[in-house]
Coordinates of C-alpha atoms in Angstrom, one line a residue:
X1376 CA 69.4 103.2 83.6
X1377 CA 69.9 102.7 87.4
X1378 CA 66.2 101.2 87.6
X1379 CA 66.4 98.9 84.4
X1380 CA 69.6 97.7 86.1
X1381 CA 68.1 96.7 89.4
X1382 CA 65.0 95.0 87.2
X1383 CA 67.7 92.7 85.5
X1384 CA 69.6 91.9 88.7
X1385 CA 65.9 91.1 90.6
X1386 CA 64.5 89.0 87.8
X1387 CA 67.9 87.0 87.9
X1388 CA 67.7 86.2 91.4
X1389 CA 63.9 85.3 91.1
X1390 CA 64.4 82.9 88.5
X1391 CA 67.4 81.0 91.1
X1392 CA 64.8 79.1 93.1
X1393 CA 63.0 78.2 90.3
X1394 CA 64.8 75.2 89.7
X1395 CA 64.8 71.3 90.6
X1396 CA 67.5 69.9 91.8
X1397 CA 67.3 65.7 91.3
X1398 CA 70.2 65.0 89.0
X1399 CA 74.0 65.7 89.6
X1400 CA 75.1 67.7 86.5
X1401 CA 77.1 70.2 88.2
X1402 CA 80.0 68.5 87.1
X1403 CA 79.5 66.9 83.8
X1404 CA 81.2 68.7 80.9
X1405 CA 79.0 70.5 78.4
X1406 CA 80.9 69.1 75.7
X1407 CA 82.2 65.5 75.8
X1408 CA 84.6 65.1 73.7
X1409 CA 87.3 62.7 74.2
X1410 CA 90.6 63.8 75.5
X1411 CA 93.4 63.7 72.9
X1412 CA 97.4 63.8 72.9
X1413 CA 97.3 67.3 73.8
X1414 CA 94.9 66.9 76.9
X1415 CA 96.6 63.5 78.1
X1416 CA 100.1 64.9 77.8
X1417 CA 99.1 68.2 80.0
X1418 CA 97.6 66.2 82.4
X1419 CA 101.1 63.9 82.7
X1420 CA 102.8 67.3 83.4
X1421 CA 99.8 68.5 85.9
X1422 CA 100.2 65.4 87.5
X1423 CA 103.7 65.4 87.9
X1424 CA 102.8 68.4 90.6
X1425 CA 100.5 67.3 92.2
X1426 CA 97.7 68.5 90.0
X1427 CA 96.3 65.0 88.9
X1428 CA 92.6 66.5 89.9
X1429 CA 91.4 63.5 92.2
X1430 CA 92.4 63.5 95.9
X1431 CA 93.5 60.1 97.3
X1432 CA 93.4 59.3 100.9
X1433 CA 95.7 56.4 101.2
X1434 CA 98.4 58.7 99.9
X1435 CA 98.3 60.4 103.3
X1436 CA 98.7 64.1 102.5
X1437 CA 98.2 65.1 98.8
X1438 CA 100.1 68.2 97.7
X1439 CA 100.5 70.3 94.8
X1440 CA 102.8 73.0 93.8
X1441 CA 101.4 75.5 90.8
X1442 CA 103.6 78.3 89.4
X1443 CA 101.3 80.9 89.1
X1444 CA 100.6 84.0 87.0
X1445 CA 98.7 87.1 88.9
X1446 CA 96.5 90.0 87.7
X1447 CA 94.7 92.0 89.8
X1448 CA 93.8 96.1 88.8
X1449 CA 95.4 97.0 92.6
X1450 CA 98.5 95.1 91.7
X1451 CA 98.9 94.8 88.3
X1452 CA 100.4 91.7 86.7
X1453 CA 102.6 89.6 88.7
X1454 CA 103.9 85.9 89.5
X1455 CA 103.7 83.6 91.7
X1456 CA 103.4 80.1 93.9
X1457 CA 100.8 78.2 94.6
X1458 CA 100.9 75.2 97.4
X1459 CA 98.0 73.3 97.8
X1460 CA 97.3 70.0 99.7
X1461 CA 94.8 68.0 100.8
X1462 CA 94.4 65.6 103.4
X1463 CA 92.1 63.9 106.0
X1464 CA 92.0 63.8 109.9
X1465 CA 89.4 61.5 110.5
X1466 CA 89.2 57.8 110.1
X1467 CA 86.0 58.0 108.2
X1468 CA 85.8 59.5 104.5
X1469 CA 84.5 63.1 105.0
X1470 CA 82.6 64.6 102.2
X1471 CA 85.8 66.7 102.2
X1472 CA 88.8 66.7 103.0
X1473 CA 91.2 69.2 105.2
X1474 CA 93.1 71.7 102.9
X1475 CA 95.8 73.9 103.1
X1476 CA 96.5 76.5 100.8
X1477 CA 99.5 78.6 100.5
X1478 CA 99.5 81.3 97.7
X1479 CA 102.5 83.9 97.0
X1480 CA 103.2 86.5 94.4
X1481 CA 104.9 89.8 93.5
X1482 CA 104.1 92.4 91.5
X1483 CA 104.9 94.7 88.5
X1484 CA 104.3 97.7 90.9
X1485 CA 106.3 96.1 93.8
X1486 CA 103.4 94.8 95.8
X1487 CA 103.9 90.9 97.3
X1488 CA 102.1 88.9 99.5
X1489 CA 101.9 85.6 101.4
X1490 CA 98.4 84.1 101.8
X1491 CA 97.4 81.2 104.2
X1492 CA 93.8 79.2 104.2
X1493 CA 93.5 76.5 106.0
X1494 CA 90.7 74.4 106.7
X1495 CA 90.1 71.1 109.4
X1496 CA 87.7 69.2 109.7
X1497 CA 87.4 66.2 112.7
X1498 CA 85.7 63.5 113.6
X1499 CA 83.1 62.8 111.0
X1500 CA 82.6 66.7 110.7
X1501 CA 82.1 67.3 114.6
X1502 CA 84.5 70.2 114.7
X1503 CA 85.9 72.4 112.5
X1504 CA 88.7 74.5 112.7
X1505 CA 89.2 77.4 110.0
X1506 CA 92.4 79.7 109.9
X1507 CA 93.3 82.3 107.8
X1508 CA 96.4 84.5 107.3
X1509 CA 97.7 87.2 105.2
X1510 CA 101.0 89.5 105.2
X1511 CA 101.6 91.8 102.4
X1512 CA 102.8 94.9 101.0
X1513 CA 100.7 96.3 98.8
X1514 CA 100.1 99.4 96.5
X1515 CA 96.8 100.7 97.7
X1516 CA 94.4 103.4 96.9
X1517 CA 92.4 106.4 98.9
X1518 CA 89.1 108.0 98.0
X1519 CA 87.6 109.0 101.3
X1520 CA 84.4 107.2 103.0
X1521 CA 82.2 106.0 100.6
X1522 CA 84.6 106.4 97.3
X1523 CA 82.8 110.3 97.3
X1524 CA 85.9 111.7 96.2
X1525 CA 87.4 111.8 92.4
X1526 CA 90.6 112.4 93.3
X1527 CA 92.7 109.2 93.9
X1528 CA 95.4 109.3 97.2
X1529 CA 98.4 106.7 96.7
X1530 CA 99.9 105.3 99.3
X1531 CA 102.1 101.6 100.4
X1532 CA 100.2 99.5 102.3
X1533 CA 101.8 96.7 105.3
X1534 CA 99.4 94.5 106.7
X1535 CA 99.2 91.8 108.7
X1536 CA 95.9 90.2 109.4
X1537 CA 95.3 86.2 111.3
X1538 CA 92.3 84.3 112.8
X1539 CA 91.9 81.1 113.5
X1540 CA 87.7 80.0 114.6
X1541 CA 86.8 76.5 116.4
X1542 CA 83.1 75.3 115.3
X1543 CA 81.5 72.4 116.9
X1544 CA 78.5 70.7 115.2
X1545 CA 75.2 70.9 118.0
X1546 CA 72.8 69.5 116.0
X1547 CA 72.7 68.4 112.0
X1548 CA 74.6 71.4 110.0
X1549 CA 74.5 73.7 112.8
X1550 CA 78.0 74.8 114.2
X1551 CA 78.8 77.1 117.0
X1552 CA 81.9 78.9 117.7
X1553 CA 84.8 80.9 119.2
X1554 CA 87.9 82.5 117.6
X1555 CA 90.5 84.7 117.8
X1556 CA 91.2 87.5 115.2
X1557 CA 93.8 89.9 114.8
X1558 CA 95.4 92.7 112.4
X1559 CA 98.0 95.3 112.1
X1560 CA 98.0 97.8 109.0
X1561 CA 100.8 100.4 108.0
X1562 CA 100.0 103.1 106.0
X1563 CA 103.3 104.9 104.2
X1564 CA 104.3 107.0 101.4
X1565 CA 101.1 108.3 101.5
X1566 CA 100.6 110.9 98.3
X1567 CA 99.9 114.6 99.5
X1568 CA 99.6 116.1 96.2
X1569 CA 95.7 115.4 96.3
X1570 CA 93.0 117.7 98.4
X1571 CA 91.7 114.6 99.8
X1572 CA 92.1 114.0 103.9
X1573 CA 94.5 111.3 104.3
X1574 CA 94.3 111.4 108.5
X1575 CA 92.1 108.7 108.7
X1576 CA 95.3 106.9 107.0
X1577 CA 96.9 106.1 110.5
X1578 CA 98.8 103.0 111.5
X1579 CA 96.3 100.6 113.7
X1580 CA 96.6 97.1 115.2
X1581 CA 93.4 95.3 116.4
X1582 CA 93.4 92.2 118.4
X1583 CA 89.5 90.9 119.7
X1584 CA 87.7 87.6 119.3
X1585 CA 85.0 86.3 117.4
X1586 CA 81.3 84.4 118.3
X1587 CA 79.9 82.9 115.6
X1588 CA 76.9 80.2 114.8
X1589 CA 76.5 78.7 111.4
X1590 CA 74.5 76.6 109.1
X1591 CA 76.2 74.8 106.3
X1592 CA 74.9 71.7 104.4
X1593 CA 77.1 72.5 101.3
X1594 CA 78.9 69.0 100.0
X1595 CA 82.3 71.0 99.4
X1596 CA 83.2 74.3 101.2
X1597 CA 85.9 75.8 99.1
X1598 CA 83.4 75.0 95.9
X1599 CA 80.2 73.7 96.7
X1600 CA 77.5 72.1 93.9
X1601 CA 74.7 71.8 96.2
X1602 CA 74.1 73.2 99.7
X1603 CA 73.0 76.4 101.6
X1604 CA 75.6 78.2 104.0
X1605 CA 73.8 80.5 106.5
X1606 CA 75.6 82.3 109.3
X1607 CA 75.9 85.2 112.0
X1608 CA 79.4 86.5 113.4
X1609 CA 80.5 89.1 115.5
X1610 CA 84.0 90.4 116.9
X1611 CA 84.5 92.5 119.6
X1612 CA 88.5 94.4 118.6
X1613 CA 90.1 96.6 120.6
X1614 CA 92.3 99.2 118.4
X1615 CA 95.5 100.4 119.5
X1616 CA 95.1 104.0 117.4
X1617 CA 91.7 104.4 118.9
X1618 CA 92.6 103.1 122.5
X1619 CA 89.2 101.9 122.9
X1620 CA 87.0 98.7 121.4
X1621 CA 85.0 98.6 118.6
X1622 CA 82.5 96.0 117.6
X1623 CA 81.9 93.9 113.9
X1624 CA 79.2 92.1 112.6
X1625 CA 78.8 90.1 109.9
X1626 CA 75.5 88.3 108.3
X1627 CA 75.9 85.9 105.5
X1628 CA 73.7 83.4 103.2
X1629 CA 74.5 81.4 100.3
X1630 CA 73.1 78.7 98.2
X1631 CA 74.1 76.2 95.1
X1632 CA 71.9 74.8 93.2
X1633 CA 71.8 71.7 90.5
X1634 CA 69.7 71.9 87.6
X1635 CA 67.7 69.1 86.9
X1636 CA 68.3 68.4 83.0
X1637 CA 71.6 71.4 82.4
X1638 CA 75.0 70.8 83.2
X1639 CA 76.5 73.3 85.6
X1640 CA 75.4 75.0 89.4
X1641 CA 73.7 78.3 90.1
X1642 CA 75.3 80.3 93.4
X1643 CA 74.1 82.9 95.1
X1644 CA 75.2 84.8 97.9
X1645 CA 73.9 87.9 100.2
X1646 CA 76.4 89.6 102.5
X1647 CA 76.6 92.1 104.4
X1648 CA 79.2 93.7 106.8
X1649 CA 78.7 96.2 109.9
X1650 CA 81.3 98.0 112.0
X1651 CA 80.3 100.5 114.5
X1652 CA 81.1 104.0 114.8
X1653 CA 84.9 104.0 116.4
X1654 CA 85.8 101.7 114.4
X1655 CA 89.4 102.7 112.4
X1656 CA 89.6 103.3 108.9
X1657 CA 92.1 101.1 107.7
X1658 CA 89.4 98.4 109.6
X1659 CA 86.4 99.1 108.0
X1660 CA 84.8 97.2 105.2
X1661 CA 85.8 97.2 101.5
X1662 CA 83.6 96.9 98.7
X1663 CA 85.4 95.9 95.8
X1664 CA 88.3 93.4 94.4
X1665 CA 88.3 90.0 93.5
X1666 CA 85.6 88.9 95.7
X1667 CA 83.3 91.7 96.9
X1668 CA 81.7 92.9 93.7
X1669 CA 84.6 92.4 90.9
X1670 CA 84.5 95.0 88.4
X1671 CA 85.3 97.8 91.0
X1672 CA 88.8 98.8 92.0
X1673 CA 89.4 97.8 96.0
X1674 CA 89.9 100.6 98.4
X1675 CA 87.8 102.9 96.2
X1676 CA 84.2 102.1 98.3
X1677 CA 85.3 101.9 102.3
X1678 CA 82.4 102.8 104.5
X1679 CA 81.1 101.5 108.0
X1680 CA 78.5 99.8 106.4
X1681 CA 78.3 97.1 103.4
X1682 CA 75.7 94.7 101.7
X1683 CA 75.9 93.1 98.5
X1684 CA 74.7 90.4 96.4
X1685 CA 75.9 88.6 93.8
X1686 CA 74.1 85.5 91.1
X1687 CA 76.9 83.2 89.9
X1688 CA 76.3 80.5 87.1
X1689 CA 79.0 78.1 87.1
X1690 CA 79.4 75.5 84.0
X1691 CA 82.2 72.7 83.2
X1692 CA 83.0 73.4 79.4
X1693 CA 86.0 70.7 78.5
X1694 CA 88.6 68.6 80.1
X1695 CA 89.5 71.0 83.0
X1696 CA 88.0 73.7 81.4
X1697 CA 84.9 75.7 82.9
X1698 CA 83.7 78.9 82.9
X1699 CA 81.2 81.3 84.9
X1700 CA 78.6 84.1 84.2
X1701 CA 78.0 86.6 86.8
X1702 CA 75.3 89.7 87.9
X1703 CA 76.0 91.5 91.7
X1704 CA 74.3 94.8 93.4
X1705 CA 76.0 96.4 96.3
X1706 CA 76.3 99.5 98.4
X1707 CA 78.1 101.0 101.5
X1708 CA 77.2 103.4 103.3
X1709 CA 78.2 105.2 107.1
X1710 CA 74.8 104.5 108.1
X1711 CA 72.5 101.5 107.8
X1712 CA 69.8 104.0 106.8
X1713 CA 72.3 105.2 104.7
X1714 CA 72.6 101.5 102.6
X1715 CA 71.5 101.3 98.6
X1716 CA 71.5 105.2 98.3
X1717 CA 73.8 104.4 95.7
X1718 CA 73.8 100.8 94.3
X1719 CA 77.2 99.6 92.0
X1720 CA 75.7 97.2 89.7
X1721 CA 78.4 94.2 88.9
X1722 CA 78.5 92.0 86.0
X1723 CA 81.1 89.9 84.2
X1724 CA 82.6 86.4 83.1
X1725 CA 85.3 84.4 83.7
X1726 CA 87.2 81.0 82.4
X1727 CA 88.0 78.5 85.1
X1728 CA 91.0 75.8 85.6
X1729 CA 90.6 72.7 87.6
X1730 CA 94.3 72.0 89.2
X1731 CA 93.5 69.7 92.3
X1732 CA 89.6 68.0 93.8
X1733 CA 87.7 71.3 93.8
X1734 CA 90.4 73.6 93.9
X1735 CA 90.5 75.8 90.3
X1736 CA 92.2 78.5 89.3
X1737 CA 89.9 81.5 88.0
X1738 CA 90.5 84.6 85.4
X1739 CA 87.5 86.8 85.5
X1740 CA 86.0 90.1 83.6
X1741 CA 84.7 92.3 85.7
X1742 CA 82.5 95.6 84.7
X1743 CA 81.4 98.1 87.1
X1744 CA 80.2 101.9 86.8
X1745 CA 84.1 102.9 85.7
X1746 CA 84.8 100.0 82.9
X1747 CA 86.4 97.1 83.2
X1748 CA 89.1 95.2 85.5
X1749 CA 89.8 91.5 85.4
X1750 CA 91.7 89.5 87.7
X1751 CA 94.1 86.2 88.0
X1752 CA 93.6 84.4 91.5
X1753 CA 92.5 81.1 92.7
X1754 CA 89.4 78.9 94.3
X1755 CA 85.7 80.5 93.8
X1756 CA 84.6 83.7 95.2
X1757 CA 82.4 82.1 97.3

């Protein structure tokens, strides 16, 4: 079954570069009917805040406020808010504009949050300054390195993570940068009625910075149509549980692509994530979640090591209405040798909202090896 799974997932990322890219589809709705009272008077109300799905520049700084419902299997069900605003820092239209995103929520199983993305962009795209922020307390889940044990360890996670990276454009879609990264995470009311080792569950705060180089021709970062992003990072942390550094790595490559006579775009991305040996637990990478593989719980597959891939078709059905098909592969391991010993096979679907110029709101199936999870959040995956 393993084998027949990995044929499917192959054959579907073959068939993505088999495809011509001259007209613009990626945003014409499959069906075109007209809109009616129904659609018209949702969009008056969507518009009303904030939402009105085109971004003007004259208006300076264009915000919207979303209430927002929130499903993850972590968290559970929950509510929320959901700021978003656009705006532009450069005399010049930009194929983009600057956003800032601030999503909240709490939980049915008391786990809340505060999220911050924001994204700059200068002088006709010359530099580029990325920050991202995150404090929560969240319900969180144990299964040793490599999800190898059966036997599930609750526990209360606090975190704080922040970093902020500067990019400067040396030659056409080429950027190089610095940043600055940090992160402090709290584990507590850790459950000792399992046989599983919870020592690795210690309370750690890493501060380090970050070199990075990367290639990005996409037309829209927070959801591209057309465009490859290609990049290299690594961060040098020091941990203050460890009392010594440890190093990260990070290699990434995605690409969107336009069919030539269908409506809709094709993504693709290939990531993978490498910590060194020191590194702490509560730092390592996570396979799993909303992002990294959907369809597997997060915090069940922690390892030193990760890669995965994952095939995205992306299609605008009606009005605001889209929705996406999905296949991903993925493995961690504690060494690279170590990597696609075991391969978690992704698949899944999703419906998407449009609320603001590229910015949607997403509910996705996802099903792994243990069933099914599905998940409330907002902007692409990647």
């Amino acid at each position: 079954m393993l084998k027949y799974k990995r044929i499917l997932f192959m054959t579907a990322l073959t068939s993505f570069s088999a495809v011509a890219t001259e007209a613009n589809l990626a945003n014409q709705p499959l069906f075109d009917w007209p809109e009616n009272i129904v659609t018209e008077s949702l969009d008056d109300i969507l518009s009303s805040l904030g939402a009105s799905q085109t971004y003007e520049k004259e208006q300076g700084l264009n915000s919207s406020i979303i209430p927002t419902a929130y499903y993850t299997p972590e968290k559970g069900l929950g509510i929320g808010a959901l700021y978003v605003g656009l705006y532009n820092l450069s005399d010049i239209n930009l194929s983009q504009p600057s956003s800032i995103s601030l999503n909240s929520y709490y939980s049915e199983n008391n786990s809340y949050g505060v999220s911050l993305k924001n994204k700059n962009f200068f002088e006709s795209d010359k530099n580029r300054l990325f920050i991202h922020a995150n404090i929560a307390n969240d319900a969180s889940y144990f299964y040793g390195l490599s999800g190898q044990s059966e036997d599930v360890t609750n526990y209360n996670s606090e975190e704080f993570s922040a970093d902020a990276i500067w990019l400067r454009k040396v030659a056409t879609n080429i950027y190089v940068g610095f940043g600055v990264k940090g992160a402090y995470i709290s584990p507590s009311d850790i459950d000792t009625n399992t046989a599983n080792n919870t020592d690795q569950l210690v309370k750690d705060n890493s501060m380090g910075g970050s070199i990075k180089i990367d290639y990005d021709s996409r037309d829209n970062v927070d959801n591209a149509f057309e465009g490859i992003n290609i990049g290299l990072q690594f961060n040098q942390m020091y941990s203050n549980s460890q009392s010594e550094t440890y190093e990260q790595y990070q290699a990434y490559y995605s690409q969107y692509h336009q069919f030539q006579s269908i409506t809709g775009t094709l993504a693709w991305q290939v990531k993978g994530e490498f910590n060194s040996d020191d590194t702490p637990f509560v730092q390592l990478t996570n396979l799993g979640g909303d992002e990294k593989l959907r369809g597997y719980i997060e915090g069940r597959y922690v390892d030193n090591n990760m890669v995965f891939s994952q095939v995205e078709y992306r299609v605008p059905i009606y009005w605001r209405v889209g929705m996406v098909f999905w296949t991903g592969a993925g493995s961690v391991a504690n060494d690279i040798s170590g990597l696609f010993d075991e391969t978690l096979i992704s698949y899944g679907t999703g419906f998407r909202f449009n609320i603001k110029d590229r910015v949607n709101l997403r509910a996705d199936i996802g099903f792994g090896d243990d069933g099914a999870e599905f998940y409330l959040n907002i902007n692409e995956v990647f």
